[in-house]
CSV table of C-alpha atoms in Angstrom, one decimal:
chain,number,residue,atom,x,y,z
K,1,UNK,CA,-27.4,18.9,-16.2
K,2,UNK,CA,-23.7,18.6,-17.2
K,3,UNK,CA,-22.9,15.5,-19.3
K,4,UNK,CA,-21.3,12.5,-17.7
K,5,UNK,CA,-17.5,12.3,-18.1
K,6,UNK,CA,-16.4,10.0,-20.9
K,7,UNK,CA,-15.3,6.5,-20.1
K,8,UNK,CA,-11.6,6.4,-19.3
K,9,UNK,CA,-9.5,4.2,-21.5
K,10,UNK,CA,-7.5,1.8,-19.3
K,11,UNK,CA,-4.4,-0.4,-19.8
K,12,UNK,CA,-3.0,-3.0,-17.5
K,13,UNK,CA,0.7,-3.8,-17.2
K,14,UNK,CA,1.2,-7.3,-15.8
K,15,UNK,CA,-1.6,-9.9,-16.1
K,16,UNK,CA,-0.9,-12.1,-13.1
K,17,UNK,CA,-3.0,-13.0,-10.2
K,18,UNK,CA,-3.3,-9.5,-8.6
K,19,UNK,CA,-4.5,-8.0,-11.9
K,20,UNK,CA,-6.9,-10.8,-12.9
K,21,UNK,CA,-8.1,-11.3,-9.4
K,22,UNK,CA,-8.4,-7.7,-8.1
K,23,UNK,CA,-7.9,-5.1,-10.8
K,24,UNK,CA,-10.1,-6.8,-13.4
K,25,UNK,CA,-13.1,-7.1,-11.1
K,26,UNK,CA,-12.7,-3.5,-10.1
K,27,UNK,CA,-12.7,-2.4,-13.7
K,28,UNK,CA,-15.8,-4.5,-14.3
K,29,UNK,CA,-17.5,-2.9,-11.3
K,30,UNK,CA,-16.8,0.6,-12.8
K,31,UNK,CA,-17.6,-0.4,-16.4
K,32,UNK,CA,-19.8,2.7,-16.8
K,33,UNK,CA,-16.7,4.8,-16.2
K,34,UNK,CA,-13.8,2.8,-17.7
K,35,UNK,CA,-13.0,0.7,-20.7
K,36,UNK,CA,-10.1,-1.8,-20.6
K,37,UNK,CA,-8.4,-1.4,-24.0
K,38,UNK,CA,-4.9,-3.0,-23.6
K,39,UNK,CA,-2.8,-5.4,-21.6
K,40,UNK,CA,0.9,-5.9,-21.4
K,41,UNK,CA,2.9,-8.9,-20.3
K,42,UNK,CA,6.3,-10.3,-21.3
K,43,UNK,CA,4.8,-13.8,-21.0
K,44,UNK,CA,2.8,-14.4,-24.1
K,45,UNK,CA,0.9,-17.4,-22.8
K,46,UNK,CA,-0.1,-15.5,-19.6
K,47,UNK,CA,-1.1,-12.5,-21.7
K,48,UNK,CA,-3.3,-14.7,-24.0
K,49,UNK,CA,-5.0,-16.3,-21.0
K,50,UNK,CA,-5.7,-12.9,-19.5
K,51,UNK,CA,-7.2,-11.6,-22.8
K,52,UNK,CA,-9.5,-14.7,-22.9
K,53,UNK,CA,-10.6,-13.7,-19.4
K,54,UNK,CA,-10.9,-10.0,-20.0
K,55,UNK,CA,-12.2,-10.0,-23.6
K,56,UNK,CA,-10.5,-10.6,-27.0
K,57,UNK,CA,-11.1,-6.9,-27.9
K,58,UNK,CA,-8.4,-6.0,-25.3
K,59,UNK,CA,-5.3,-5.4,-27.3
K,60,UNK,CA,-2.2,-7.4,-26.2
K,61,UNK,CA,1.4,-6.2,-26.1
K,62,UNK,CA,4.6,-7.6,-24.8
K,63,UNK,CA,6.3,-4.2,-24.6
K,64,UNK,CA,5.1,-1.3,-22.3
K,65,UNK,CA,6.6,1.3,-24.6
K,66,UNK,CA,4.9,-0.1,-27.6
K,67,UNK,CA,1.6,-0.2,-25.8
K,68,UNK,CA,1.9,3.4,-24.6
K,69,UNK,CA,2.8,4.7,-28.0
K,70,UNK,CA,0.0,2.8,-29.8
K,71,UNK,CA,-2.8,3.2,-27.3
K,72,UNK,CA,-2.2,6.4,-25.3
K,73,UNK,CA,-4.5,5.2,-22.4
K,74,UNK,CA,-5.9,7.6,-19.8
K,75,UNK,CA,-5.1,5.3,-16.9
K,76,UNK,CA,-2.6,2.6,-16.4
K,77,UNK,CA,-2.9,-0.1,-13.8
K,78,UNK,CA,0.4,-1.7,-12.8
K,79,UNK,CA,0.7,-5.2,-11.2
K,80,UNK,CA,4.2,-6.3,-12.0
K,81,UNK,CA,7.0,-7.2,-9.5
K,82,UNK,CA,8.2,-4.2,-7.5
K,83,UNK,CA,11.5,-3.6,-9.2
K,84,UNK,CA,9.6,-2.7,-12.4
K,85,UNK,CA,7.3,-0.2,-10.8
K,86,UNK,CA,9.4,3.0,-11.0
K,87,UNK,CA,10.3,2.6,-14.7
K,88,UNK,CA,6.8,1.6,-15.8
K,89,UNK,CA,5.1,4.3,-13.7
K,90,UNK,CA,7.4,7.0,-15.1
K,91,UNK,CA,6.9,5.8,-18.7
K,92,UNK,CA,3.1,5.9,-18.2
K,93,UNK,CA,3.3,9.4,-16.7
K,94,UNK,CA,5.4,10.7,-19.6
K,95,UNK,CA,2.7,9.3,-21.9
K,96,UNK,CA,0.2,11.4,-20.1
K,97,UNK,CA,-1.6,8.6,-18.3
K,98,UNK,CA,-2.6,8.5,-14.7
K,99,UNK,CA,-1.3,5.5,-12.8
K,100,UNK,CA,-2.6,3.1,-10.1
K,101,UNK,CA,0.3,0.9,-9.1
K,102,UNK,CA,0.5,-2.1,-6.7
K,103,UNK,CA,2.5,-1.5,-3.5
K,104,UNK,CA,5.2,-0.6,-3.1
K,105,UNK,CA,5.1,2.1,-5.7
K,106,UNK,CA,8.9,2.0,-5.8
K,107,UNK,CA,11.8,0.6,-3.8
K,108,UNK,CA,13.2,3.7,-2.1
K,109,UNK,CA,12.5,7.4,-1.3
K,110,UNK,CA,14.9,8.3,-4.1
K,111,UNK,CA,12.8,6.4,-6.6
K,112,UNK,CA,9.6,8.0,-5.2
K,113,UNK,CA,11.1,11.5,-5.8
K,114,UNK,CA,11.9,10.5,-9.4
K,115,UNK,CA,8.2,9.6,-9.8
K,116,UNK,CA,7.2,12.9,-8.2
K,117,UNK,CA,9.3,14.8,-10.7
K,118,UNK,CA,7.7,12.9,-13.5
K,119,UNK,CA,4.3,13.8,-12.2
K,120,UNK,CA,5.3,17.5,-12.1
K,121,UNK,CA,6.6,17.3,-15.7
K,122,UNK,CA,3.5,15.5,-17.1
K,123,UNK,CA,0.6,16.9,-15.1
K,124,UNK,CA,-0.6,13.3,-14.5
K,125,UNK,CA,-0.7,11.5,-11.2
K,126,UNK,CA,0.5,8.2,-9.8
K,127,UNK,CA,-1.3,6.5,-6.9
K,128,UNK,CA,-0.3,3.4,-5.0
K,129,UNK,CA,-2.7,0.6,-4.1
K,130,UNK,CA,-3.5,1.0,-0.3
K,131,UNK,CA,-7.0,-0.4,-0.6
K,132,UNK,CA,-7.5,-0.7,3.2
K,133,UNK,CA,-8.0,3.0,3.5
K,134,UNK,CA,-11.1,3.0,1.3
K,135,UNK,CA,-13.5,0.5,3.0
K,136,UNK,CA,-16.4,2.3,4.7
K,137,UNK,CA,-15.3,1.0,8.1
K,138,UNK,CA,-11.9,2.7,7.7
K,139,UNK,CA,-13.4,6.0,6.5
K,140,UNK,CA,-15.8,6.0,9.4
K,141,UNK,CA,-13.1,5.3,12.0
K,142,UNK,CA,-10.8,8.0,10.6
K,143,UNK,CA,-13.6,10.5,10.8
K,144,UNK,CA,-14.4,9.6,14.4
K,145,UNK,CA,-10.8,9.8,15.4
K,146,UNK,CA,-10.0,13.0,13.5
K,147,UNK,CA,-13.1,14.8,14.8
K,148,UNK,CA,-12.2,14.0,18.4
K,149,UNK,CA,-15.4,12.0,18.9
K,150,UNK,CA,-13.5,9.1,20.5
K,151,UNK,CA,-11.3,11.4,22.6
K,152,UNK,CA,-7.6,11.8,22.4
K,153,UNK,CA,-5.7,8.9,20.8
K,154,UNK,CA,-3.3,7.4,23.4
K,155,UNK,CA,-2.1,3.9,22.5
K,156,UNK,CA,-2.2,1.9,19.3
K,157,UNK,CA,-1.1,-1.5,18.0
K,158,UNK,CA,-0.6,-2.6,14.4
K,159,UNK,CA,-0.1,-6.2,13.6
K,160,UNK,CA,0.6,-8.1,10.4
K,161,UNK,CA,1.4,-11.6,11.4
K,162,UNK,CA,1.2,-13.8,8.3
K,163,UNK,CA,2.9,-17.0,7.2
K,164,UNK,CA,5.0,-17.6,4.1
K,165,UNK,CA,7.0,-20.8,3.5
K,166,UNK,CA,10.2,-21.6,1.6
K,167,UNK,CA,8.3,-22.2,-1.6
K,168,UNK,CA,7.0,-18.6,-1.5
K,169,UNK,CA,10.6,-17.3,-1.3
K,170,UNK,CA,11.7,-19.7,-4.1
K,171,UNK,CA,10.3,-17.1,-6.5
K,172,UNK,CA,13.5,-15.4,-7.6
K,173,UNK,CA,12.5,-11.8,-7.0
K,174,UNK,CA,11.2,-12.3,-3.5
K,175,UNK,CA,13.3,-11.6,-0.4
K,176,UNK,CA,15.9,-9.6,-2.4
K,177,UNK,CA,16.5,-5.9,-1.9
K,178,UNK,CA,17.0,-5.1,-5.6
K,179,UNK,CA,13.7,-6.8,-6.7
K,180,UNK,CA,11.3,-6.6,-3.8
K,181,UNK,CA,12.7,-3.7,-1.8
K,182,UNK,CA,12.5,-5.4,1.5
K,183,UNK,CA,10.8,-8.2,3.5
K,184,UNK,CA,7.4,-8.1,5.3
K,185,UNK,CA,7.9,-4.5,6.2
K,186,UNK,CA,7.7,-3.5,2.5
K,187,UNK,CA,5.8,-6.4,1.1
K,188,UNK,CA,3.2,-7.3,3.7
K,189,UNK,CA,2.9,-5.1,6.7
K,190,UNK,CA,2.9,-1.9,4.7
K,191,UNK,CA,-0.9,-2.2,4.1
K,192,UNK,CA,-1.6,-2.2,7.8
K,193,UNK,CA,0.8,0.5,8.9
K,194,UNK,CA,-0.4,2.6,6.0
K,195,UNK,CA,-3.9,2.3,7.5
K,196,UNK,CA,-2.5,3.1,11.0
K,197,UNK,CA,-0.9,6.3,9.7
K,198,UNK,CA,-4.1,7.1,7.8
K,199,UNK,CA,-6.1,6.8,11.1
K,200,UNK,CA,-3.6,8.6,13.5
K,201,UNK,CA,-1.9,11.2,11.3
K,202,UNK,CA,1.7,12.2,11.3
K,203,UNK,CA,4.3,10.2,13.2
K,204,UNK,CA,7.4,11.8,14.6
K,205,UNK,CA,9.8,9.1,15.9
K,206,UNK,CA,10.4,5.4,15.5
K,207,UNK,CA,12.7,2.8,17.2
K,208,UNK,CA,12.8,-0.7,15.7
K,209,UNK,CA,14.4,-4.1,15.4
K,210,UNK,CA,14.5,-6.6,12.5
K,211,UNK,CA,15.8,-10.2,12.1
K,212,UNK,CA,16.1,-13.1,9.7
K,213,UNK,CA,14.9,-15.9,12.0
K,214,UNK,CA,13.8,-18.6,9.5
K,215,UNK,CA,14.1,-17.7,5.8
K,216,UNK,CA,17.3,-17.5,3.8
K,217,UNK,CA,16.7,-14.0,2.4
K,218,UNK,CA,18.6,-10.8,2.0
K,219,UNK,CA,15.9,-8.9,3.7
K,220,UNK,CA,14.2,-9.5,7.1
K,221,UNK,CA,11.4,-12.0,7.8
K,222,UNK,CA,10.2,-10.1,10.9
K,223,UNK,CA,10.4,-6.5,12.2
K,224,UNK,CA,9.0,-4.7,15.2
K,225,UNK,CA,8.8,-1.0,16.0
K,226,UNK,CA,7.8,1.5,18.6
K,227,UNK,CA,6.3,4.7,17.2
K,228,UNK,CA,5.5,8.2,18.6
K,229,UNK,CA,2.9,10.2,16.8
K,230,UNK,CA,2.5,14.0,16.5
K,231,UNK,CA,-0.6,13.8,18.6
K,232,UNK,CA,1.3,12.1,21.4
K,233,UNK,CA,0.0,8.6,20.9
K,234,UNK,CA,2.4,5.7,21.2
K,235,UNK,CA,2.2,2.6,19.0
K,236,UNK,CA,3.7,-0.8,18.4
K,237,UNK,CA,4.0,-2.3,14.9
K,238,UNK,CA,4.8,-5.9,14.1
K,239,UNK,CA,5.4,-7.3,10.6
K,240,UNK,CA,5.9,-11.0,10.3
K,241,UNK,CA,5.8,-13.8,7.8
K,242,UNK,CA,6.6,-16.4,10.5
K,243,UNK,CA,3.2,-16.7,12.1
K,244,UNK,CA,1.1,-19.9,11.7
K,245,UNK,CA,-2.1,-18.1,12.9
K,246,UNK,CA,-2.4,-15.4,10.3
K,247,UNK,CA,-4.2,-12.2,11.3
K,248,UNK,CA,-4.1,-8.5,10.5
K,249,UNK,CA,-5.1,-6.2,13.4
K,250,UNK,CA,-5.2,-2.6,14.3
K,251,UNK,CA,-6.3,-1.3,17.8
K,252,UNK,CA,-6.4,2.3,18.8
K,253,UNK,CA,-7.1,3.2,22.4
K,254,UNK,CA,-8.5,6.7,22.8
K,255,UNK,CA,-9.6,8.5,25.9
K,256,UNK,CA,-13.3,7.7,25.3
K,257,UNK,CA,-13.2,4.4,23.3
K,258,UNK,CA,-11.1,1.6,21.9
K,259,UNK,CA,-11.5,0.9,18.2
K,260,UNK,CA,-10.4,-2.5,16.9
K,261,UNK,CA,-10.1,-3.9,13.4
K,262,UNK,CA,-9.4,-7.7,13.0
K,263,UNK,CA,-9.2,-9.3,9.5
K,264,UNK,CA,-6.7,-10.9,7.2
K,265,UNK,CA,-6.7,-9.5,3.6
K,266,UNK,CA,-9.7,-7.2,3.7
K,267,UNK,CA,-12.3,-5.7,6.0
K,268,UNK,CA,-16.0,-4.9,6.1
K,269,UNK,CA,-18.0,-2.8,8.7
K,270,UNK,CA,-18.5,-5.8,11.0
K,271,UNK,CA,-14.7,-6.2,11.4
K,272,UNK,CA,-14.6,-2.9,13.3
K,273,UNK,CA,-15.5,-3.0,17.0
K,274,UNK,CA,-16.0,0.0,19.3
K,275,UNK,CA,-15.8,-0.3,23.0
K,276,UNK,CA,-16.8,2.8,25.0
K,277,UNK,CA,-15.0,3.9,28.1
K,278,UNK,CA,-17.0,3.4,31.3
K,279,UNK,CA,-17.9,7.1,31.5
K,280,UNK,CA,-19.4,7.3,28.0
K,281,UNK,CA,-23.2,7.3,27.8
K,282,UNK,CA,-24.6,4.4,25.7
K,283,UNK,CA,-26.5,6.6,23.3
K,284,UNK,CA,-23.2,8.3,22.4
K,285,UNK,CA,-21.5,5.0,21.8
K,286,UNK,CA,-24.4,3.7,19.6
K,287,UNK,CA,-23.7,6.4,17.0
K,288,UNK,CA,-20.2,5.1,16.5
K,289,UNK,CA,-21.1,1.6,15.5
K,290,UNK,CA,-21.9,1.3,11.8
K,291,UNK,CA,-21.8,3.6,8.7
K,292,UNK,CA,-25.0,3.5,6.5
K,293,UNK,CA,-23.2,1.7,3.7
K,294,UNK,CA,-21.0,-1.4,3.9
K,295,UNK,CA,-18.2,-0.9,1.4
K,296,UNK,CA,-15.4,-3.6,1.7
K,297,UNK,CA,-11.8,-2.5,1.5
K,298,UNK,CA,-10.9,-3.3,-2.0
K,299,UNK,CA,-9.3,-2.3,-5.3
K,300,UNK,CA,-12.9,-1.5,-6.4
K,301,UNK,CA,-13.3,1.1,-3.7
K,302,UNK,CA,-9.9,2.7,-4.4
K,303,UNK,CA,-10.5,2.8,-8.1
K,304,UNK,CA,-13.7,4.6,-7.5
K,305,UNK,CA,-11.9,7.3,-5.5
K,306,UNK,CA,-9.3,7.7,-8.2
K,307,UNK,CA,-11.9,8.1,-11.0
K,308,UNK,CA,-13.7,10.7,-8.9
K,309,UNK,CA,-10.4,12.6,-8.7
K,310,UNK,CA,-9.8,12.2,-12.4
K,311,UNK,CA,-13.3,13.5,-13.2
K,312,UNK,CA,-12.6,16.6,-11.0
K,313,UNK,CA,-9.1,17.2,-12.2
K,314,UNK,CA,-7.6,16.9,-8.7
K,315,UNK,CA,-4.8,14.8,-7.1
K,316,UNK,CA,-6.1,11.4,-6.3
K,317,UNK,CA,-6.0,9.8,-2.9
K,318,UNK,CA,-3.0,7.5,-2.3
K,319,UNK,CA,-0.6,9.7,-4.2
K,320,UNK,CA,1.9,12.5,-3.6
K,321,UNK,CA,2.9,13.5,-0.1
K,322,UNK,CA,0.1,11.4,1.3
K,323,UNK,CA,1.6,8.2,0.0
K,324,UNK,CA,5.2,9.2,0.4
K,325,UNK,CA,4.8,9.4,4.2
K,326,UNK,CA,4.1,5.6,4.2
K,327,UNK,CA,7.3,4.9,2.3
K,328,UNK,CA,9.2,7.3,4.6
K,329,UNK,CA,7.9,5.3,7.6
K,330,UNK,CA,9.2,2.0,6.0
K,331,UNK,CA,12.6,3.5,5.3
K,332,UNK,CA,12.8,4.9,8.9
K,333,UNK,CA,11.8,1.5,10.3
K,334,UNK,CA,14.7,-0.1,8.5
K,335,UNK,CA,17.1,2.6,9.4
K,336,UNK,CA,16.1,2.4,13.1
K,337,UNK,CA,16.3,-1.4,13.1
K,338,UNK,CA,19.7,-1.6,11.3
K,339,UNK,CA,21.5,1.3,13.1
K,340,UNK,CA,19.9,0.8,16.6
K,341,UNK,CA,19.1,4.5,16.7
K,342,UNK,CA,15.8,6.4,16.8
K,343,UNK,CA,14.8,8.0,13.5
K,344,UNK,CA,12.6,11.0,13.1
K,345,UNK,CA,10.0,11.6,10.3
K,346,UNK,CA,11.5,13.4,7.3
K,347,UNK,CA,15.2,12.9,8.3
K,348,UNK,CA,16.0,10.5,5.5
K,349,UNK,CA,17.0,12.8,2.6
K,350,UNK,CA,19.5,12.8,-0.3
K,351,UNK,CA,22.9,12.0,1.2
K,352,UNK,CA,21.5,9.5,3.7
K,353,UNK,CA,22.4,5.9,2.8
K,354,UNK,CA,18.7,4.9,3.4
K,355,UNK,CA,17.5,7.3,0.8
K,356,UNK,CA,18.5,5.3,-2.3
K,357,UNK,CA,18.0,1.9,-0.7
K,358,UNK,CA,16.1,0.4,2.2
K,359,UNK,CA,19.1,-1.6,3.4
K,360,UNK,CA,21.1,1.6,3.7
K,361,UNK,CA,24.2,-0.3,2.6
K,362,UNK,CA,24.5,-1.6,6.1
K,363,UNK,CA,27.2,-4.3,6.3
K,364,UNK,CA,25.0,-6.9,7.9
K,365,UNK,CA,22.0,-6.3,5.6
K,366,UNK,CA,23.2,-5.0,2.2
K,367,UNK,CA,23.1,-7.5,-0.7
K,368,UNK,CA,26.2,-9.7,-1.0
K,369,UNK,CA,27.9,-10.1,-4.3
K,370,UNK,CA,26.8,-13.5,-5.8
K,371,UNK,CA,29.5,-15.9,-7.0
């Protein structure tokens, strides 16, 4: 038998709630495959608190560059505010490390292409956290849809209706294009429509609307879209932070079945419901119900997939063109909403105002100069 791969040396950049609450448990779950060796945070008190939680043998740094030079980790996990993602991801790639970064990986398609160039130069890869793809229920649903077992996809609905108050937007980097990259389209609903794209495959056309209805932000607090997919299916997408009853939902109506997912911040097998069409025999529908294993959607599941790719020397899931399509969808939604015109997949390229910034320098949406 071939020897097991060595444990990968991991560093985290950012030690706030998402890293301590999601990335650290994922690392502990995969402790036979990874070793957390370093942490970076500009806030010394927060860094010290994280090291007490993670283990005093984890080296602490307040500079990303200093950590990368001293530690040379195999894998870097990034959980900082969005405006820092591009710079930190490229720095880690240049140091030869693979990257798993919180969403959004960056703030624009232009920044994404900068990261792709850094990947090409380094031979390392950068993945974005889209953990809802990796639960066993999502894997099972995708296989059923892709195989044609549920019949031709026809109609879909993707809903992220959450609630965020004024205190949430009092955090200085939130609600601003330069620091968050957008509103609920980029910061909240992106998880659900990434899963929708993962289930249904390439999209071709989008029409959209966006508004600021409650919050005093540069970006939107609600957006809606109509989407056409390459397979002919039509879908609606809703992204909101104005909704008192919070829910995340995907529904796909195929010729032979409806598949529905209802959850909030994560799903298990029981959150997926299959309803057969009247003409479908019960024994066929029974086979759709439940995968053998029940793997929750989580950072733990995605990290496992990334480590598998690392061990096999292949591009990890959630990276490259497979992740760029989700950012392209977000940019297209903004362009369609702000211009009032339909947008087609892949049309936003260098020279398009929505390529370097999600607001597209639109006069009603671009950042205003502050006094």
